[in-house]
């Protein structure tokens, strides 16, 4: 893994709303290369494992229930400075506070249903990529 990879999720609210294609187009238009991509439906246990760092937070039960409520698209992205670039395209965690032109501003409905996920560091990107993808799935 290098500093040029990051991990993202097109969350269940987006997949349900039919905006997956629009979000993927925005990702490509922003200059990212897609290195891995698949549609999955997490169990509650898998969502709890993925978000284990937040397990003490008050929003953990709602977050993990939401993330396991339907299919989502997991994605590995490559770009120079990928972690920061992807977080810039996503926008602030709360869509109400996200800048114009960001994915969360355009597609997010609320703090809990905010359209997309992105790794917050190179270290977590490597952990999250390997949580969802095996070596052979990354091109
Ligand atoms: P992110 O890195 O911008 O996704 O934000 P965090 O890592 O802090 O939080 C993970 C996810 O938990 C966010 O994307 C939100 O969906 C959710 N979340 C974070 N903070 C809150 C909160 O205060 N309330 C609720 N309901 N959800 C939250």
Short mmCIF file of C-alpha atoms and ligand atoms in Angstrom, two decimals:
data_model
loop_
_atom_site.label_atom_id
_atom_site.label_comp_id
_atom_site.label_asym_id
_atom_site.label_seq_id
_atom_site.Cartn_x
_atom_site.Cartn_y
_atom_site.Cartn_z
CA UNK A 1 0.00 0.00 0.00
CA UNK A 2 1.27 3.48 -0.77
CA UNK A 3 0.12 7.00 0.10
CA UNK A 4 -1.59 7.07 -3.27
CA UNK A 5 -4.37 4.66 -2.33
CA UNK A 6 -7.50 5.20 -0.29
CA UNK A 7 -10.69 3.35 0.53
CA UNK A 8 -14.26 4.53 0.05
CA UNK A 9 -17.82 3.33 0.49
CA UNK A 10 -20.85 4.46 -1.47
CA UNK A 11 -23.19 4.02 1.48
CA UNK A 12 -26.60 2.25 1.49
CA UNK A 13 -28.54 5.55 1.25
CA UNK A 14 -26.82 6.34 -2.08
CA UNK A 15 -27.25 2.85 -3.53
CA UNK A 16 -30.93 2.90 -2.53
CA UNK A 17 -31.39 6.37 -4.05
CA UNK A 18 -29.86 5.25 -7.36
CA UNK A 19 -26.97 7.70 -7.25
CA UNK A 20 -24.16 5.11 -7.38
CA UNK A 21 -23.48 5.81 -11.06
CA UNK A 22 -23.42 9.58 -10.58
CA UNK A 23 -20.99 9.25 -7.65
CA UNK A 24 -18.68 6.93 -9.60
CA UNK A 25 -18.69 9.38 -12.51
CA UNK A 26 -17.75 12.22 -10.12
CA UNK A 27 -14.90 10.09 -8.77
CA UNK A 28 -13.56 9.45 -12.29
CA UNK A 29 -14.03 13.09 -13.32
CA UNK A 30 -12.00 14.14 -10.26
CA UNK A 31 -9.03 12.17 -11.56
CA UNK A 32 -9.12 9.05 -9.40
CA UNK A 33 -8.27 5.63 -10.82
CA UNK A 34 -10.50 2.83 -9.60
CA UNK A 35 -8.31 -0.06 -8.44
CA UNK A 36 -11.06 -2.25 -6.93
CA UNK A 37 -14.84 -2.06 -6.71
CA UNK A 38 -17.69 -4.32 -5.63
CA UNK A 39 -21.26 -4.33 -4.38
CA UNK A 40 -21.68 -5.93 -0.95
CA UNK A 41 -24.33 -6.16 1.76
CA UNK A 42 -22.69 -6.13 5.20
CA UNK A 43 -24.12 -8.08 8.10
CA UNK A 44 -24.52 -6.15 11.34
CA UNK A 45 -21.48 -7.98 12.71
CA UNK A 46 -19.37 -6.96 9.70
CA UNK A 47 -20.45 -3.32 10.05
CA UNK A 48 -19.61 -3.46 13.77
CA UNK A 49 -16.18 -4.85 12.89
CA UNK A 50 -15.53 -2.17 10.29
CA UNK A 51 -16.54 0.68 12.64
CA UNK A 52 -15.04 -0.89 15.79
CA UNK A 53 -13.08 2.31 16.47
CA UNK A 54 -16.43 4.05 17.13
CA UNK A 55 -17.91 1.32 19.35
CA UNK A 56 -18.12 3.52 22.46
CA UNK A 57 -19.86 6.37 20.61
CA UNK A 58 -23.56 7.07 21.08
CA UNK A 59 -24.17 6.86 17.32
CA UNK A 60 -22.53 3.41 16.94
CA UNK A 61 -25.77 1.32 17.06
CA UNK A 62 -27.52 3.57 14.53
CA UNK A 63 -24.47 3.76 12.29
CA UNK A 64 -23.90 0.01 12.14
CA UNK A 65 -27.61 -0.70 11.66
CA UNK A 66 -27.68 1.78 8.77
CA UNK A 67 -24.50 0.42 7.18
CA UNK A 68 -25.96 -3.11 7.25
CA UNK A 69 -29.44 -2.00 6.10
CA UNK A 70 -28.80 -2.56 2.41
CA UNK A 71 -26.15 -2.98 -0.28
CA UNK A 72 -23.23 -0.58 -0.55
CA UNK A 73 -20.33 -0.23 -2.97
CA UNK A 74 -16.81 -0.57 -1.61
CA UNK A 75 -14.04 0.95 -3.65
CA UNK A 76 -10.26 1.34 -3.70
CA UNK A 77 -9.05 4.57 -5.29
CA UNK A 78 -5.68 5.74 -6.52
CA UNK A 79 -4.55 9.35 -6.88
CA UNK A 80 -1.60 11.38 -5.64
CA UNK A 81 -2.40 12.16 -2.00
CA UNK A 82 -5.47 9.93 -2.28
CA UNK A 83 -6.68 10.11 1.35
CA UNK A 84 -6.86 13.89 1.41
CA UNK A 85 -8.12 14.16 -2.18
CA UNK A 86 -10.99 11.73 -1.53
CA UNK A 87 -11.96 13.46 1.73
CA UNK A 88 -11.96 16.79 -0.14
CA UNK A 89 -14.32 15.38 -2.77
CA UNK A 90 -16.55 13.85 -0.05
CA UNK A 91 -16.86 17.03 2.01
CA UNK A 92 -17.57 17.48 5.72
CA UNK A 93 -19.11 14.61 7.72
CA UNK A 94 -22.32 16.62 8.19
CA UNK A 95 -23.82 17.34 4.73
CA UNK A 96 -25.28 20.59 6.10
CA UNK A 97 -21.73 21.80 6.72
CA UNK A 98 -20.19 20.40 3.53
CA UNK A 99 -18.91 22.77 0.84
CA UNK A 100 -20.68 23.26 -2.47
CA UNK A 101 -19.46 20.80 -5.07
CA UNK A 102 -18.78 18.01 -2.58
CA UNK A 103 -20.48 14.62 -2.72
CA UNK A 104 -21.94 14.89 0.77
CA UNK A 105 -23.41 18.31 -0.04
CA UNK A 106 -25.02 16.97 -3.19
CA UNK A 107 -26.00 13.45 -2.14
CA UNK A 108 -25.99 13.34 1.69
CA UNK A 109 -29.25 13.71 3.62
CA UNK A 110 -28.03 13.94 7.23
CA UNK A 111 -25.11 13.33 9.57
CA UNK A 112 -26.03 9.65 9.82
CA UNK A 113 -26.94 9.17 6.13
CA UNK A 114 -24.12 11.07 4.48
CA UNK A 115 -23.72 9.19 1.17
CA UNK A 116 -20.06 8.18 1.28
CA UNK A 117 -17.23 7.01 3.54
CA UNK A 118 -13.54 7.68 3.19
CA UNK A 119 -10.42 6.63 5.09
CA UNK A 120 -8.94 9.31 7.35
CA UNK A 121 -5.25 8.31 7.10
CA UNK A 122 -2.88 6.23 4.97
CA UNK A 123 -2.65 3.72 7.83
CA UNK A 124 -6.43 3.31 8.05
CA UNK A 125 -6.72 3.20 4.25
CA UNK A 126 -4.45 0.14 4.20
CA UNK A 127 -6.44 -1.51 7.00
CA UNK A 128 -9.80 -0.74 5.38
CA UNK A 129 -8.73 -1.87 1.88
CA UNK A 130 -7.59 -5.21 3.26
CA UNK A 131 -10.79 -5.52 5.35
CA UNK A 132 -12.83 -5.69 2.13
CA UNK A 133 -10.49 -6.72 -0.68
CA UNK A 134 -8.08 -9.58 -1.20
CA UNK A 135 -4.85 -9.00 -3.13
CA UNK A 136 -6.26 -10.53 -6.31
CA UNK A 137 -9.20 -8.08 -6.33
CA UNK A 138 -6.95 -5.03 -6.51
CA UNK A 139 -5.81 -4.27 -10.05
P1 LIG B 1 -16.14 10.55 8.57
O1 LIG B 1 -14.69 10.10 8.62
O2 LIG B 1 -16.31 11.92 7.97
O3 LIG B 1 -17.06 9.54 7.94
O4 LIG B 1 -16.63 10.71 10.10
P2 LIG B 1 -16.35 9.85 11.41
O5 LIG B 1 -15.27 8.84 11.19
O6 LIG B 1 -16.21 10.82 12.53
O7 LIG B 1 -17.72 9.08 11.65
C1 LIG B 1 -18.05 7.93 10.92
C2 LIG B 1 -19.51 8.02 10.50
O8 LIG B 1 -20.34 7.99 11.65
C3 LIG B 1 -19.88 9.32 9.79
O9 LIG B 1 -19.64 9.29 8.41
C4 LIG B 1 -21.35 9.44 10.09
O10 LIG B 1 -22.13 8.64 9.18
C5 LIG B 1 -21.46 8.84 11.46
N1 LIG B 1 -21.41 9.87 12.49
C6 LIG B 1 -20.34 10.57 12.92
N2 LIG B 1 -20.67 11.43 13.91
C7 LIG B 1 -22.00 11.26 14.11
C8 LIG B 1 -22.94 11.86 15.01
O11 LIG B 1 -22.61 12.72 15.83
N3 LIG B 1 -24.23 11.42 14.91
C9 LIG B 1 -24.60 10.46 14.03
N4 LIG B 1 -25.90 10.08 13.99
N5 LIG B 1 -23.76 9.88 13.16
C10 LIG B 1 -22.47 10.28 13.20
#
